[in-house]
Coordinates of C-alpha atoms in Angstrom, one line a residue:
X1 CA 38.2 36.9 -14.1
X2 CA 38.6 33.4 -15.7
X3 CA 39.2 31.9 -12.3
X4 CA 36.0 33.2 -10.8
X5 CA 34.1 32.1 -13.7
X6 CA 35.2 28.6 -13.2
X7 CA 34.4 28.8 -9.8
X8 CA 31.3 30.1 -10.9
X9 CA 30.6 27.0 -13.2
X10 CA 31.7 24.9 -10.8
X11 CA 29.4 26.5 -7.8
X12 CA 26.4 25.8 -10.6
X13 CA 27.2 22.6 -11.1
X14 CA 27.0 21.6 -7.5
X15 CA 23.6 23.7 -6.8
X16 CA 21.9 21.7 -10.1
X17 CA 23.1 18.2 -8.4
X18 CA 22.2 18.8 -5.1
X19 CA 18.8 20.2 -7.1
X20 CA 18.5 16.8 -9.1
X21 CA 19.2 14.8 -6.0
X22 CA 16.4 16.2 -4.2
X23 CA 14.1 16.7 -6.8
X24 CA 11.1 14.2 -6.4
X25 CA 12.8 12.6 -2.5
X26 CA 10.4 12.5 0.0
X27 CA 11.6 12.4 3.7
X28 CA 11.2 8.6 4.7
X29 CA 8.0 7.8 6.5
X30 CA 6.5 10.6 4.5
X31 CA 2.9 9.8 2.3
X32 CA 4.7 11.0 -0.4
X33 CA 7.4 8.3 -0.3
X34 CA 4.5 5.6 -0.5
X35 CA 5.2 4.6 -3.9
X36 CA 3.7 1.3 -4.6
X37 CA 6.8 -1.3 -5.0
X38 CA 5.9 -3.8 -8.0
X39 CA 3.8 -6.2 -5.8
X40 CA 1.9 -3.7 -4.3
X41 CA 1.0 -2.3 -8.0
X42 CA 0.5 -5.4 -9.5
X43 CA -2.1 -5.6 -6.2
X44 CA -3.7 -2.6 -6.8
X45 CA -3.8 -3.1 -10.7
X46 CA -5.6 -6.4 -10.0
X47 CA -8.1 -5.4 -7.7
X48 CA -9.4 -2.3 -10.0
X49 CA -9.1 -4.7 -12.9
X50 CA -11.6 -7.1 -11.3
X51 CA -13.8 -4.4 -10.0
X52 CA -14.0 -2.7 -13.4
X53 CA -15.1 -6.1 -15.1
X54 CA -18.1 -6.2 -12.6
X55 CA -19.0 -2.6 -13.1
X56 CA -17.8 -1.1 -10.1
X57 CA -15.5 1.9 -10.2
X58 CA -11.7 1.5 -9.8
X59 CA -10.4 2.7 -6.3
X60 CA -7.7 5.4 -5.9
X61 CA -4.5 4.7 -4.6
X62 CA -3.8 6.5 -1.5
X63 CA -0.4 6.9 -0.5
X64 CA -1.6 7.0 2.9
X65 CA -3.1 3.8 3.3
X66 CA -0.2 2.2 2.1
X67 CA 1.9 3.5 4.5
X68 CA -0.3 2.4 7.3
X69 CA -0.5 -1.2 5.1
X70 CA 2.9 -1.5 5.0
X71 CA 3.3 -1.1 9.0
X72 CA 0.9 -3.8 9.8
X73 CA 2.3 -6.0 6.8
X74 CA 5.8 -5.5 8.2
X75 CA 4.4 -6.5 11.5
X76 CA 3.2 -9.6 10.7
X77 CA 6.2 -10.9 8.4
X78 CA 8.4 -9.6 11.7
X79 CA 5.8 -11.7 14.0
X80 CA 5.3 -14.7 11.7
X81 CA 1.4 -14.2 12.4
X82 CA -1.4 -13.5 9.9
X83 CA -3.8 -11.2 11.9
X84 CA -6.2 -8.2 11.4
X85 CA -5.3 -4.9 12.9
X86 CA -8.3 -4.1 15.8
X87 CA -11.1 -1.8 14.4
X88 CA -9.9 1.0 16.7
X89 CA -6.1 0.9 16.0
X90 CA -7.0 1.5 12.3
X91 CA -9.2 4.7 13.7
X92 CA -6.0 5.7 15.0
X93 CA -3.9 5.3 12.2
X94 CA -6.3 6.6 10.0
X95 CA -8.3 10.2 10.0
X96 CA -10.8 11.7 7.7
X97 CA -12.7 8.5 6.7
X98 CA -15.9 7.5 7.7
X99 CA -15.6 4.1 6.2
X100 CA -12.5 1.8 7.1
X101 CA -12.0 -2.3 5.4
X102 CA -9.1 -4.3 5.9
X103 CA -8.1 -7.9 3.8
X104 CA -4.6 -9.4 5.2
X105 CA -3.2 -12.6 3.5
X106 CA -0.1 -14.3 3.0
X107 CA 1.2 -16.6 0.0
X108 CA 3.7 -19.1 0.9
X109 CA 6.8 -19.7 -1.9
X110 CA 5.8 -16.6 -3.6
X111 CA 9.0 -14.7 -4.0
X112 CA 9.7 -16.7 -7.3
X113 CA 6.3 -16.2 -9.3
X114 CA 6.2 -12.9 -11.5
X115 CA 4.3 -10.2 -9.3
X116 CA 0.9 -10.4 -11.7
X117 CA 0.7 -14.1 -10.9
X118 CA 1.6 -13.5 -7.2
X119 CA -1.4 -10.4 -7.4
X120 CA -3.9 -13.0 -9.1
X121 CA -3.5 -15.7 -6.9
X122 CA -4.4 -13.7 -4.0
X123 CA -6.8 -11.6 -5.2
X124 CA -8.9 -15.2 -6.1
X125 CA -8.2 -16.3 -2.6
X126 CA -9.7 -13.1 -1.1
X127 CA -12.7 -12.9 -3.8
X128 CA -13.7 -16.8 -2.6
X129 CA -13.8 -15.4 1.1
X130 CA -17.6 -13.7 1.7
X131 CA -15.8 -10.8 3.9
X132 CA -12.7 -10.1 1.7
X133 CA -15.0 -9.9 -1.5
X134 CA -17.3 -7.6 -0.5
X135 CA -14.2 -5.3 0.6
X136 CA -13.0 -5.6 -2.8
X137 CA -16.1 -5.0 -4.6
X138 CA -18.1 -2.7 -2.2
X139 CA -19.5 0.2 -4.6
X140 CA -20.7 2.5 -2.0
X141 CA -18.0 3.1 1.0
X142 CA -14.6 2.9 0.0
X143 CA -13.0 5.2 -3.2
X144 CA -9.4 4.8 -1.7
X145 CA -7.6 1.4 -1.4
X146 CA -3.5 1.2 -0.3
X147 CA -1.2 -1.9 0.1
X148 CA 1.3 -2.9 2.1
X149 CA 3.5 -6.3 1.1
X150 CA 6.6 -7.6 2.1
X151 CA 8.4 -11.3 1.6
X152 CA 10.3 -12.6 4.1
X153 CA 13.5 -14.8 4.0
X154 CA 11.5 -18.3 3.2
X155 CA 9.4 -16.1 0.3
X156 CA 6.2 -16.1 2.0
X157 CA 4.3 -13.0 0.8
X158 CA 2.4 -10.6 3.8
X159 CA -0.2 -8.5 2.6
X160 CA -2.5 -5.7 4.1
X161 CA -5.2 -4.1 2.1
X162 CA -6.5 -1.5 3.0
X163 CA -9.8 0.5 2.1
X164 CA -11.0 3.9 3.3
X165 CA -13.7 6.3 1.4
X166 CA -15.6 8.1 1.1
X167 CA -13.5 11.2 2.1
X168 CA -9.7 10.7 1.0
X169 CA -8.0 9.8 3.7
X170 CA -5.1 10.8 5.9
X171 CA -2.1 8.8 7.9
X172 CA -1.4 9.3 11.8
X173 CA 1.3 6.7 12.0
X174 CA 4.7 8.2 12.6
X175 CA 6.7 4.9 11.4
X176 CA 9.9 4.9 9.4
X177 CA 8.3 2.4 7.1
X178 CA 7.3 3.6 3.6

């Protein structure tokens, strides 16, 4: 009796780690393992913070969108290139939203700088831009924004910004990145 109660115990044990260890995983590449790493927030927190002191309403992450942010940003660190993804690659990646915007940027030497100052020095580089500001304050098509940002070895930044609305949007990209 005592040793099958250990063995009990023991078989408990075992089924509440394996419980705690999978407890809140997400397969990789999944939407749900899209949390935003500190830049990214620090991003996202800076974008809504700017749109909320003009009177336009803060945007929603969407775990999707950065997934699909992060691929092209990881792209472009690989590639050493600053470029937009085509309009029709971005249909692709992206279902269920009728309204699509894209901002890309990169911020050379930025590893060092805290993440807020990283997120406010690009978000006043994109509000200067005509294009990249009215993707950030648009009040009417997007509701969804994701981002994708990676540094490389020399501390550049690479950032993709993404923007869907109104419907929430969905990911098509089957990518091991996220």
């Amino acid at each position: 009796m005592e040793s099958s109660l250990v063995f009990g115990r023991t078989a408990l044990a075992l089924v509440g780690i394996l419980t705690v260890a999978t407890v809140g995983l997400a397969a990789p590449g999944t939407a749900a393992a899209c949390t935003p790493t500190a830049v990214e927030r620090a991003l996202l927190d800076e974008v809504n913070r700017q749109r909320t002191a003009r009177g336009v309403r803060a945007l929603r992450t969407s775990p999707h969108l950065t997934r699909v942010a992060r691929h092209h940003s990881h792209q472009m660190r690989r590639r050493q290139q600053l470029r937009h993804q085509p309009i029709r690659t971005m249909r692709q990646r992206v279902r269920r939203s009728s309204h699509l915007g894209e901002n890309v940027g990169s911020l050379q030497e930025a590893r060092d700088r805290p993440e807020r100052a990283q997120a406010r020095q690009l978000t006043r580089i994109f509000l200067r831009s005509r294009s990249h500001r009215a993707n950030l304050l648009d009040r009417r098509r997007y509701r969804f924004h994701g981002v994708g940002a990676y540094h490389d070895s020399s501390g550049t930044l690479w950032v993709t910004h993404l923007f869907a609305g109104p419907q929430a949007p969905r990911a098509r990209l089957r990518t091991g990145v996220c």
